Amino acid sequence: MFLMFSSQSASRTAEAVDSVMIYIVSVSLLLLLGITITMIYFVFKYHRKKGHKPVDIHGNIWLEIIWIGIPTILVLTMFYYGYMGFRTMRDIPENAFQINVTARMWQWQFNYENGKQTDTLFVPVKTPILLKMESVDVNHSLYIPAFRIKEDVIAGRINYLSFTADLTGSYDIACAEYCGLKHSMMYTRVVVMPDEKFTEWYESEKTEPDTNITAVSQESQSLLFEKGCTTCHSLDGSKKIAPSFKGLMGNERIVLRNGSEMHIRVDEEYLRRSIMEPNAETVKGYTAGLMPIQKYNLNDNELNKIISAINSLN
Amino acid sequence: MANGTVALEEKSFYEESTNKYSGILSWLLTTDHKRIGLLYLVTICAFFIVGVILGILMRLELIAPGPTIMEAQTYNTLFTLHGVIMIFLFIIPGLPAIFGNFFLPLQIGAKDVAFPRLNLLSWYIYVIGAILVLISLFLPGGPIDTGWTFYIPYSVRSTTNVSLAIFAAFVLGFSSILTGLNFITTVHRMRAPGMGWFRMPLFIWSIYSTAWIQIIATPVIGITILLVIMERAFGVGIFDPALGGDPILYQHLFWIYSHPAVYIMVLPAMGVVSEIIPTFARRTIFGYKAIAFSSLAIAFVGYLVWAHHMFTSGISDTARWIFSLLTFIVALPSGVKVFNWVATMYKGSIDPKPPFLWVMSFIVLFSIGGLTGLVLGSLATDIHLHDTYFVVAHFHYVMFGGTGTIFFGALFYWFPKMFGKMYSIKWANISVALFFIAFNMLYFPKFIMGYMGMPRRYFDYLPEFTNLQVISTVGSWLMGITMIIIFANLIYSVKKGKKSPENPWGGVTLEWHTASPPPLENFHEIPTVTHEPYDFSQLEEMKHESK
């Protein structure tokens, strides 16, 4: 009954999960109806108004054995089908096409073996894909509902996820593990392409293939984008949840430090401080505590590059 | 206290106090288990109402995609607080602290619990924990936004008041441990003469099993919380991967407590169901020992299934199938209970008064919750449904549809005993029906959204989910109205309700052998137990007793 509502199924894993679902839900529905109907029948049949004299029945060992035994068999079959379905997700052919995934608040990044880097996942159809995934900050979870698969993406360890897409098309990728402010906006797409189109793109210089499905923004190569800064800071002066980077350097502004207002001029030292300890000072009019501490996200070299990138936006 | 009953010569516990004070002080310094149960009732209901309001606000935000009445950060703190309040301040203490306190000594024929002063201390610890939660909302930094699971690394990175809020959970844990300790000792040492283990009412068995989980599992969360606080304050590096720690270790420790805690929440409710069905079917329980031992089995196997919350965390495939298998095993004792309850209605003399209607509603909602648990125990389907609305629907069916429903069932069952008054039966019937409709409207669409791929803890959602989200939100309004009807009915009846007969339902467990409300030390003289707990042949004798 859930399948009427479910999103399209676009892989073998999806079919496996759906058939386990049908099995468990059918058995459960029978049990639920059995329990409910019996209960309502008893309430009417043995209603006090009918004046039956109640009979004290203390139990019946055979009934107990039956309703422990049959459910045991039922749940063991459910376990078995669930396990077999799971196996289809975890059996990875040796020739699987590997893509490395980096997750950060609140952005996905896909790194191909030939150095290509995208924020949308492009894969060839009917080819086993192996995603090796790691987070640079908090826990995330890469979830593709159309394939019925997900796996958490965690800092300090590499988790993997595998699938073979059977149909070309574009499907949602969501973050399923709560990761803070913009968790619900951490969506991207997986684009499944015909083999030859994929190869053509993969071997070309282009970052974005010739499909009309998605546009990868121009700044995708810059560190500002890779590190997730542009999720909250715009590059064109428009207001997002944090101040824009445009014209930031040298600008005068009012910040709150320990609750008191201070006038400052944005210089390199200020930028360095507010990247590494973003919550020590907050620009007036913006919410404190939203920006993740970047201490663990950036090395010195990257910090310098980011500051010069912001500088160049004047 | 109708004409000529025994109670006429005795004052009720409202009129007689354990201390020399009167008014509010006689309550705040009381060591009477019944008064302490009522103190819990008032405080826990207050937090329940706060949790309901937070839930309704969240649903309102989700009535349309994009920001509706609040910003993302506010929403994230709301679902965290809704979880923290409902779990730590309502549903874990709920049934044991209110009804366990009030009825455990009454049902085993004791004057009080084993350690009355410790009992009062437990309430104060609960209040201190609750105040700490409230303080954490208003200090600079803002309310906690990590989700009630406090997963690391986010809970180390968040600049909100995480440390204080989880310290509150640490404090509340002590209240839980001490209450459990008190109940275990009471059950072992203070049963009335003649009350062997298998003459105990099944509510006592369930409270007893729960108490063991409270004592054994709660310290694990206590230690884990202290480690997280140390991690935040000193950067110790046990869990934080940036310092070489392991965030998965945190998840293990968290769920080693929090999964058994699910049974702390639901076992007492199962105990209440085992009380209500025999009383209203006026026959003995079917399969007494099966129900009693299934409580112990749940308490034991419940320790061994925690990693089913972590099937997608990257634990080994071997660990995944072992925990999946054990999860299916823990479903069996719950099934045994449901089958025995329904069998207890067979050849009874059923009078479906409001408490019984709550139980019928419970059996349907809890079965849906339990059966969808099978979907989540199975590996293939859990990989798809983990951290989606399907899980949210599942645990609301178990927790709110199960324990929440029976919270009201217990309240409507024992209300005349606790207050000596009767509520409006008509409005009580209406509220059960409304509750059932509102509940399914509110939570059933979440099963469908979950299977469609709607992740949980989302401030915003894709447009295809809008219709189902709207149905769910309208359900939350209906649920709000139902809550108003329930509390209005009960509060009005406490103040102005008709006097209740001594034994309005014809119950035979020991709490019905004394006055309503009971005297200070519960019984005129400690009763000697000569019957099994649900032997309704006593009803005739009981009528003679009181004449």
mmCIF file of C-alpha atoms in Angstrom, chain B residues 66-362:
data_model
loop_
_atom_site.group_PDB
_atom_site.id
_atom_site.type_symbol
_atom_site.label_atom_id
_atom_site.label_comp_id
_atom_site.label_asym_id
_atom_site.label_seq_id
_atom_site.Cartn_x
_atom_site.Cartn_y
_atom_site.Cartn_z
ATOM 1 C CA GLY B 66 9.607 27.602 3.072
ATOM 2 C CA PRO B 67 9.579 29.759 6.212
ATOM 3 C CA THR B 68 5.990 30.171 7.460
ATOM 4 C CA ILE B 69 5.997 31.437 11.038
ATOM 5 C CA MET B 70 9.657 31.049 12.037
ATOM 6 C CA GLU B 71 13.247 30.748 10.832
ATOM 7 C CA ALA B 72 15.243 27.547 10.490
ATOM 8 C CA GLN B 73 17.217 28.055 13.709
ATOM 9 C CA THR B 74 14.009 28.485 15.708
ATOM 10 C CA TYR B 75 12.575 25.331 14.166
ATOM 11 C CA ASN B 76 15.722 23.385 15.013
ATOM 12 C CA THR B 77 15.524 24.424 18.645
ATOM 13 C CA LEU B 78 11.794 23.630 18.700
ATOM 14 C CA PHE B 79 12.166 20.018 17.602
ATOM 15 C CA THR B 80 15.045 19.593 20.044
ATOM 16 C CA LEU B 81 13.044 20.994 22.952
ATOM 17 C CA HIS B 82 9.922 19.064 21.955
ATOM 18 C CA GLY B 83 12.019 15.889 22.095
ATOM 19 C CA VAL B 84 13.882 16.732 25.307
ATOM 20 C CA ILE B 85 10.720 17.779 27.159
ATOM 21 C CA MET B 86 8.523 14.941 25.924
ATOM 22 C CA ILE B 87 11.147 12.271 26.565
ATOM 23 C CA PHE B 88 13.021 13.353 29.676
ATOM 24 C CA LEU B 89 10.289 15.348 31.417
ATOM 25 C CA PHE B 90 7.102 13.589 30.352
ATOM 26 C CA ILE B 91 7.251 10.074 29.073
ATOM 27 C CA ILE B 92 10.197 8.534 30.980
ATOM 28 C CA PRO B 93 9.022 9.715 34.421
ATOM 29 C CA GLY B 94 5.313 9.840 33.461
ATOM 30 C CA LEU B 95 3.747 6.525 34.379
ATOM 31 C CA PRO B 96 6.240 5.251 36.995
ATOM 32 C CA ALA B 97 6.547 8.522 38.894
ATOM 33 C CA ILE B 98 2.849 9.397 38.913
ATOM 34 C CA PHE B 99 0.952 6.115 38.916
ATOM 35 C CA GLY B 100 3.822 3.962 40.179
ATOM 36 C CA ASN B 101 4.171 6.226 43.190
ATOM 37 C CA PHE B 102 0.488 6.499 43.876
ATOM 38 C CA PHE B 103 -0.519 2.877 43.278
ATOM 39 C CA LEU B 104 2.482 0.649 43.900
ATOM 40 C CA PRO B 105 2.121 0.727 47.708
ATOM 41 C CA LEU B 106 -1.686 0.562 47.434
ATOM 42 C CA GLN B 107 -1.617 -2.451 45.115
ATOM 43 C CA ILE B 108 0.775 -4.450 47.272
ATOM 44 C CA GLY B 109 -0.951 -3.498 50.512
ATOM 45 C CA ALA B 110 1.824 -1.309 51.965
ATOM 46 C CA LYS B 111 1.624 1.931 53.917
ATOM 47 C CA ASP B 112 4.155 3.719 51.743
ATOM 48 C CA VAL B 113 7.241 3.066 49.603
ATOM 49 C CA ALA B 114 10.371 1.709 51.275
ATOM 50 C CA PHE B 115 12.178 5.079 51.394
ATOM 51 C CA PRO B 116 9.617 7.893 51.643
ATOM 52 C CA ARG B 117 12.170 10.683 52.099
ATOM 53 C CA LEU B 118 14.214 9.478 49.146
ATOM 54 C CA ASN B 119 10.971 9.521 47.212
ATOM 55 C CA LEU B 120 10.452 13.209 47.957
ATOM 56 C CA LEU B 121 14.105 13.886 47.102
ATOM 57 C CA SER B 122 13.554 12.220 43.711
ATOM 58 C CA TRP B 123 10.777 14.704 42.997
ATOM 59 C CA TYR B 124 13.014 17.624 43.950
ATOM 60 C CA ILE B 125 15.760 16.291 41.687
ATOM 61 C CA TYR B 126 13.195 16.097 38.883
ATOM 62 C CA VAL B 127 12.196 19.704 39.538
ATOM 63 C CA ILE B 128 15.830 20.855 39.604
ATOM 64 C CA GLY B 129 16.467 19.082 36.284
ATOM 65 C CA ALA B 130 13.389 20.692 34.793
ATOM 66 C CA ILE B 131 14.471 24.146 36.026
ATOM 67 C CA LEU B 132 17.922 23.616 34.458
ATOM 68 C CA VAL B 133 16.226 22.870 31.116
ATOM 69 C CA LEU B 134 14.247 26.103 31.464
ATOM 70 C CA ILE B 135 17.341 28.146 32.402
ATOM 71 C CA SER B 136 19.174 26.807 29.351
ATOM 72 C CA LEU B 137 16.506 28.391 27.156
ATOM 73 C CA PHE B 138 17.148 31.911 28.324
ATOM 74 C CA LEU B 139 20.911 32.145 28.810
ATOM 75 C CA PRO B 140 23.003 33.788 26.063
ATOM 76 C CA GLY B 141 23.844 31.269 23.389
ATOM 77 C CA GLY B 142 20.231 30.294 22.973
ATOM 78 C CA PRO B 143 18.265 27.072 23.360
ATOM 79 C CA ILE B 144 19.895 23.788 22.377
ATOM 80 C CA ASP B 145 19.577 22.897 18.674
ATOM 81 C CA THR B 146 21.170 19.444 18.419
ATOM 82 C CA GLY B 147 18.089 17.217 18.403
ATOM 83 C CA TRP B 148 17.316 15.191 21.528
ATOM 84 C CA THR B 149 19.976 12.647 20.493
ATOM 85 C CA PHE B 150 22.822 15.177 21.022
ATOM 86 C CA TYR B 151 24.929 13.524 18.298
ATOM 87 C CA ILE B 152 28.601 14.414 18.248
ATOM 88 C CA PRO B 153 30.312 16.218 16.456
ATOM 89 C CA TYR B 154 27.399 18.631 16.017
ATOM 90 C CA SER B 155 26.792 18.855 19.762
ATOM 91 C CA VAL B 156 30.437 19.847 20.262
ATOM 92 C CA ARG B 157 30.351 22.415 17.456
ATOM 93 C CA SER B 158 26.992 23.981 18.329
ATOM 94 C CA THR B 159 27.344 27.299 20.147
ATOM 95 C CA THR B 160 23.952 26.954 21.830
ATOM 96 C CA ASN B 161 23.562 25.966 25.497
ATOM 97 C CA VAL B 162 24.206 22.285 24.915
ATOM 98 C CA SER B 163 26.175 21.632 28.104
ATOM 99 C CA LEU B 164 23.532 22.973 30.471
ATOM 100 C CA ALA B 165 20.664 21.234 28.684
ATOM 101 C CA ILE B 166 22.352 17.834 28.713
ATOM 102 C CA PHE B 167 23.437 18.376 32.307
ATOM 103 C CA ALA B 168 19.725 18.726 33.037
ATOM 104 C CA ALA B 169 19.197 15.291 31.468
ATOM 105 C CA PHE B 170 22.016 14.014 33.724
ATOM 106 C CA VAL B 171 20.231 15.366 36.815
ATOM 107 C CA LEU B 172 16.886 13.943 35.685
ATOM 108 C CA GLY B 173 18.601 10.573 35.346
ATOM 109 C CA PHE B 174 19.242 10.550 39.102
ATOM 110 C CA SER B 175 15.580 11.093 39.800
ATOM 111 C CA SER B 176 14.872 8.089 37.614
ATOM 112 C CA ILE B 177 17.530 5.894 39.263
ATOM 113 C CA LEU B 178 16.394 6.726 42.801
ATOM 114 C CA THR B 179 12.745 6.110 41.945
ATOM 115 C CA GLY B 180 13.686 2.726 40.446
ATOM 116 C CA LEU B 181 15.716 1.817 43.524
ATOM 117 C CA ASN B 182 12.834 2.756 45.791
ATOM 118 C CA PHE B 183 10.323 0.685 43.832
ATOM 119 C CA ILE B 184 12.485 -2.444 43.669
ATOM 120 C CA THR B 185 13.041 -2.386 47.429
ATOM 121 C CA THR B 186 9.353 -1.753 48.029
ATOM 122 C CA VAL B 187 8.287 -4.686 45.871
ATOM 123 C CA HIS B 188 10.781 -7.019 47.513
ATOM 124 C CA ARG B 189 10.232 -6.020 51.108
ATOM 125 C CA MET B 190 6.784 -4.551 51.586
ATOM 126 C CA ARG B 191 4.210 -6.831 50.026
ATOM 127 C CA ALA B 192 1.250 -7.542 52.280
ATOM 128 C CA PRO B 193 1.056 -10.974 53.942
ATOM 129 C CA GLY B 194 -0.143 -13.563 51.445
ATOM 130 C CA MET B 195 0.955 -11.617 48.386
ATOM 131 C CA GLY B 196 3.404 -13.977 46.726
ATOM 132 C CA TRP B 197 5.147 -12.936 43.510
ATOM 133 C CA PHE B 198 2.398 -14.447 41.392
ATOM 134 C CA ARG B 199 -0.359 -12.739 43.311
ATOM 135 C CA MET B 200 1.046 -9.319 42.448
ATOM 136 C CA PRO B 201 -1.046 -7.261 40.027
ATOM 137 C CA LEU B 202 0.591 -7.104 36.595
ATOM 138 C CA PHE B 203 1.076 -3.343 36.920
ATOM 139 C CA ILE B 204 3.512 -4.154 39.742
ATOM 140 C CA TRP B 205 5.375 -6.620 37.519
ATOM 141 C CA SER B 206 5.744 -3.989 34.841
ATOM 142 C CA ILE B 207 6.860 -1.273 37.276
ATOM 143 C CA TYR B 208 9.303 -3.773 38.792
ATOM 144 C CA SER B 209 10.808 -4.654 35.384
ATOM 145 C CA THR B 210 10.976 -0.961 34.517
ATOM 146 C CA ALA B 211 12.739 -0.144 37.765
ATOM 147 C CA TRP B 212 15.542 -2.548 36.929
ATOM 148 C CA ILE B 213 16.083 -0.864 33.565
ATOM 149 C CA GLN B 214 16.068 2.529 35.276
ATOM 150 C CA ILE B 215 18.791 1.437 37.684
ATOM 151 C CA ILE B 216 20.996 -0.433 35.240
ATOM 152 C CA ALA B 217 20.738 1.618 32.039
ATOM 153 C CA THR B 218 20.511 5.201 33.300
ATOM 154 C CA PRO B 219 24.120 5.427 34.591
ATOM 155 C CA VAL B 220 25.329 4.797 31.030
ATOM 156 C CA ILE B 221 23.677 7.981 29.755
ATOM 157 C CA GLY B 222 24.945 9.815 32.845
ATOM 158 C CA ILE B 223 28.546 8.941 32.055
ATOM 159 C CA THR B 224 28.066 9.688 28.361
ATOM 160 C CA ILE B 225 26.642 13.124 29.131
ATOM 161 C CA LEU B 226 29.567 13.946 31.425
ATOM 162 C CA LEU B 227 31.979 12.941 28.655
ATOM 163 C CA VAL B 228 30.213 15.225 26.166
ATOM 164 C CA ILE B 229 30.371 18.115 28.654
ATOM 165 C CA MET B 230 34.111 17.461 29.169
ATOM 166 C CA GLU B 231 34.545 17.294 25.416
ATOM 167 C CA ARG B 232 32.901 20.707 25.042
ATOM 168 C CA ALA B 233 34.697 22.322 27.962
ATOM 169 C CA PHE B 234 38.192 20.869 27.668
ATOM 170 C CA GLY B 235 38.408 19.306 24.187
ATOM 171 C CA VAL B 236 39.221 15.877 25.580
ATOM 172 C CA GLY B 237 38.888 14.090 22.237
ATOM 173 C CA ILE B 238 36.939 10.975 23.117
ATOM 174 C CA PHE B 239 34.186 11.472 20.551
ATOM 175 C CA ASP B 240 35.302 14.406 18.399
ATOM 176 C CA PRO B 241 36.969 13.143 15.196
ATOM 177 C CA ALA B 242 38.852 16.436 14.847
ATOM 178 C CA LEU B 243 40.690 15.506 18.055
ATOM 179 C CA GLY B 244 41.072 11.845 17.173
ATOM 180 C CA GLY B 245 37.850 10.706 18.850
ATOM 181 C CA ASP B 246 35.155 8.433 17.497
ATOM 182 C CA PRO B 247 31.662 9.836 16.898
ATOM 183 C CA ILE B 248 30.280 6.295 16.464
ATOM 184 C CA LEU B 249 31.357 5.440 20.021
ATOM 185 C CA TYR B 250 29.068 8.230 21.189
ATOM 186 C CA GLN B 251 26.154 6.712 19.274
ATOM 187 C CA HIS B 252 26.764 3.309 20.872
ATOM 188 C CA LEU B 253 26.849 4.744 24.390
ATOM 189 C CA PHE B 254 23.837 6.947 23.762
ATOM 190 C CA TRP B 255 21.665 4.095 22.473
ATOM 191 C CA ILE B 256 22.826 1.586 25.090
ATOM 192 C CA TYR B 257 20.760 3.757 27.415
ATOM 193 C CA SER B 258 18.222 5.235 25.093
ATOM 194 C CA HIS B 259 16.973 2.015 23.585
ATOM 195 C CA PRO B 260 16.215 0.359 26.942
ATOM 196 C CA ALA B 261 14.704 3.738 27.866
ATOM 197 C CA VAL B 262 12.052 3.052 25.233
ATOM 198 C CA TYR B 263 10.988 0.130 27.410
ATOM 199 C CA ILE B 264 11.090 2.338 30.524
ATOM 200 C CA MET B 265 8.510 4.373 28.652
ATOM 201 C CA VAL B 266 6.275 1.580 27.402
ATOM 202 C CA LEU B 267 6.408 -1.230 30.006
ATOM 203 C CA PRO B 268 4.431 0.614 32.705
ATOM 204 C CA ALA B 269 1.769 1.378 30.093
ATOM 205 C CA MET B 270 1.527 -2.328 29.322
ATOM 206 C CA GLY B 271 1.087 -2.911 33.047
ATOM 207 C CA VAL B 272 -1.832 -0.480 33.208
ATOM 208 C CA VAL B 273 -3.475 -2.235 30.241
ATOM 209 C CA SER B 274 -3.216 -5.510 32.150
ATOM 210 C CA GLU B 275 -5.117 -3.845 35.031
ATOM 211 C CA ILE B 276 -7.836 -2.177 33.014
ATOM 212 C CA ILE B 277 -8.866 -5.111 30.803
ATOM 213 C CA PRO B 278 -9.712 -7.591 33.629
ATOM 214 C CA THR B 279 -11.598 -4.911 35.577
ATOM 215 C CA PHE B 280 -13.876 -3.996 32.682
ATOM 216 C CA ALA B 281 -14.196 -7.575 31.395
ATOM 217 C CA ARG B 282 -14.784 -8.687 34.994
ATOM 218 C CA ARG B 283 -12.787 -11.870 34.581
ATOM 219 C CA THR B 284 -9.265 -12.978 35.346
ATOM 220 C CA ILE B 285 -6.384 -12.083 33.043
ATOM 221 C CA PHE B 286 -5.555 -14.630 30.373
ATOM 222 C CA GLY B 287 -1.967 -15.876 30.658
ATOM 223 C CA TYR B 288 -0.856 -14.111 33.848
ATOM 224 C CA LYS B 289 2.594 -15.688 33.854
ATOM 225 C CA ALA B 290 3.083 -15.162 30.126
ATOM 226 C CA ILE B 291 2.416 -11.441 30.600
ATOM 227 C CA ALA B 292 4.580 -11.180 33.728
ATOM 228 C CA PHE B 293 7.545 -12.996 32.185
ATOM 229 C CA SER B 294 7.225 -11.140 28.891
ATOM 230 C CA SER B 295 7.825 -7.923 30.864
ATOM 231 C CA LEU B 296 11.059 -9.376 32.189
ATOM 232 C CA ALA B 297 11.974 -10.694 28.721
ATOM 233 C CA ILE B 298 11.439 -7.270 27.191
ATOM 234 C CA ALA B 299 13.527 -5.673 29.941
ATOM 235 C CA PHE B 300 16.337 -8.164 29.275
ATOM 236 C CA VAL B 301 16.383 -8.478 25.473
ATOM 237 C CA GLY B 302 15.788 -4.715 25.268
ATOM 238 C CA TYR B 303 19.421 -4.236 26.294
ATOM 239 C CA LEU B 304 20.704 -6.122 23.283
ATOM 240 C CA VAL B 305 19.166 -4.284 20.357
ATOM 241 C CA TRP B 306 20.529 -0.741 20.626
ATOM 242 C CA ALA B 307 22.534 -0.736 17.395
ATOM 243 C CA HIS B 308 19.379 -0.971 15.277
ATOM 244 C CA HIS B 309 19.414 2.811 15.599
ATOM 245 C CA MET B 310 22.754 2.735 13.769
ATOM 246 C CA PHE B 311 22.175 0.528 10.718
ATOM 247 C CA THR B 312 23.368 3.307 8.400
ATOM 248 C CA SER B 313 26.168 4.627 10.605
ATOM 249 C CA GLY B 314 28.869 2.496 9.016
ATOM 250 C CA ILE B 315 29.032 -0.306 11.592
ATOM 251 C CA SER B 316 30.078 -3.642 10.100
ATOM 252 C CA ASP B 317 27.632 -5.661 8.023
ATOM 253 C CA THR B 318 27.961 -8.499 10.556
ATOM 254 C CA ALA B 319 26.933 -6.219 13.423
ATOM 255 C CA ARG B 320 24.010 -5.053 11.318
ATOM 256 C CA TRP B 321 22.510 -8.500 10.763
ATOM 257 C CA ILE B 322 23.057 -9.599 14.366
ATOM 258 C CA PHE B 323 21.259 -6.538 15.717
ATOM 259 C CA SER B 324 18.534 -6.947 13.107
ATOM 260 C CA LEU B 325 17.914 -10.533 14.260
ATOM 261 C CA LEU B 326 17.831 -9.540 17.940
ATOM 262 C CA THR B 327 15.436 -6.722 17.125
ATOM 263 C CA PHE B 328 12.964 -9.183 15.641
ATOM 264 C CA ILE B 329 13.283 -11.345 18.763
ATOM 265 C CA VAL B 330 12.349 -8.438 21.067
ATOM 266 C CA ALA B 331 9.105 -8.024 19.110
ATOM 267 C CA LEU B 332 7.872 -11.426 20.298
ATOM 268 C CA PRO B 333 7.158 -10.727 23.988
ATOM 269 C CA SER B 334 5.195 -7.595 23.020
ATOM 270 C CA GLY B 335 3.145 -9.756 20.659
ATOM 271 C CA VAL B 336 2.495 -12.236 23.462
ATOM 272 C CA LYS B 337 1.074 -9.449 25.597
ATOM 273 C CA VAL B 338 -1.263 -8.191 22.869
ATOM 274 C CA PHE B 339 -2.604 -11.716 22.188
ATOM 275 C CA ASN B 340 -3.188 -12.356 25.902
ATOM 276 C CA TRP B 341 -4.982 -9.030 26.330
ATOM 277 C CA VAL B 342 -7.377 -9.759 23.496
ATOM 278 C CA ALA B 343 -7.898 -13.296 24.846
ATOM 279 C CA THR B 344 -8.805 -11.762 28.221
ATOM 280 C CA MET B 345 -11.868 -10.231 26.558
ATOM 281 C CA TYR B 346 -13.063 -13.712 25.553
ATOM 282 C CA LYS B 347 -16.092 -14.775 27.610
ATOM 283 C CA GLY B 348 -15.834 -11.728 29.805
ATOM 284 C CA SER B 349 -18.610 -9.357 30.768
ATOM 285 C CA ILE B 350 -17.378 -6.260 29.022
ATOM 286 C CA ASP B 351 -18.437 -2.791 30.059
ATOM 287 C CA PRO B 352 -16.639 -0.412 27.669
ATOM 288 C CA LYS B 353 -16.292 2.597 29.956
ATOM 289 C CA PRO B 354 -13.748 5.340 29.065
ATOM 290 C CA PRO B 355 -10.653 3.581 30.529
ATOM 291 C CA PHE B 356 -11.485 0.485 28.474
ATOM 292 C CA LEU B 357 -11.976 2.600 25.364
ATOM 293 C CA TRP B 358 -8.513 4.106 25.894
ATOM 294 C CA VAL B 359 -7.177 0.548 26.039
ATOM 295 C CA MET B 360 -8.926 -0.414 22.788
ATOM 296 C CA SER B 361 -7.436 2.665 21.150
ATOM 297 C CA PHE B 362 -4.066 1.687 22.634
#
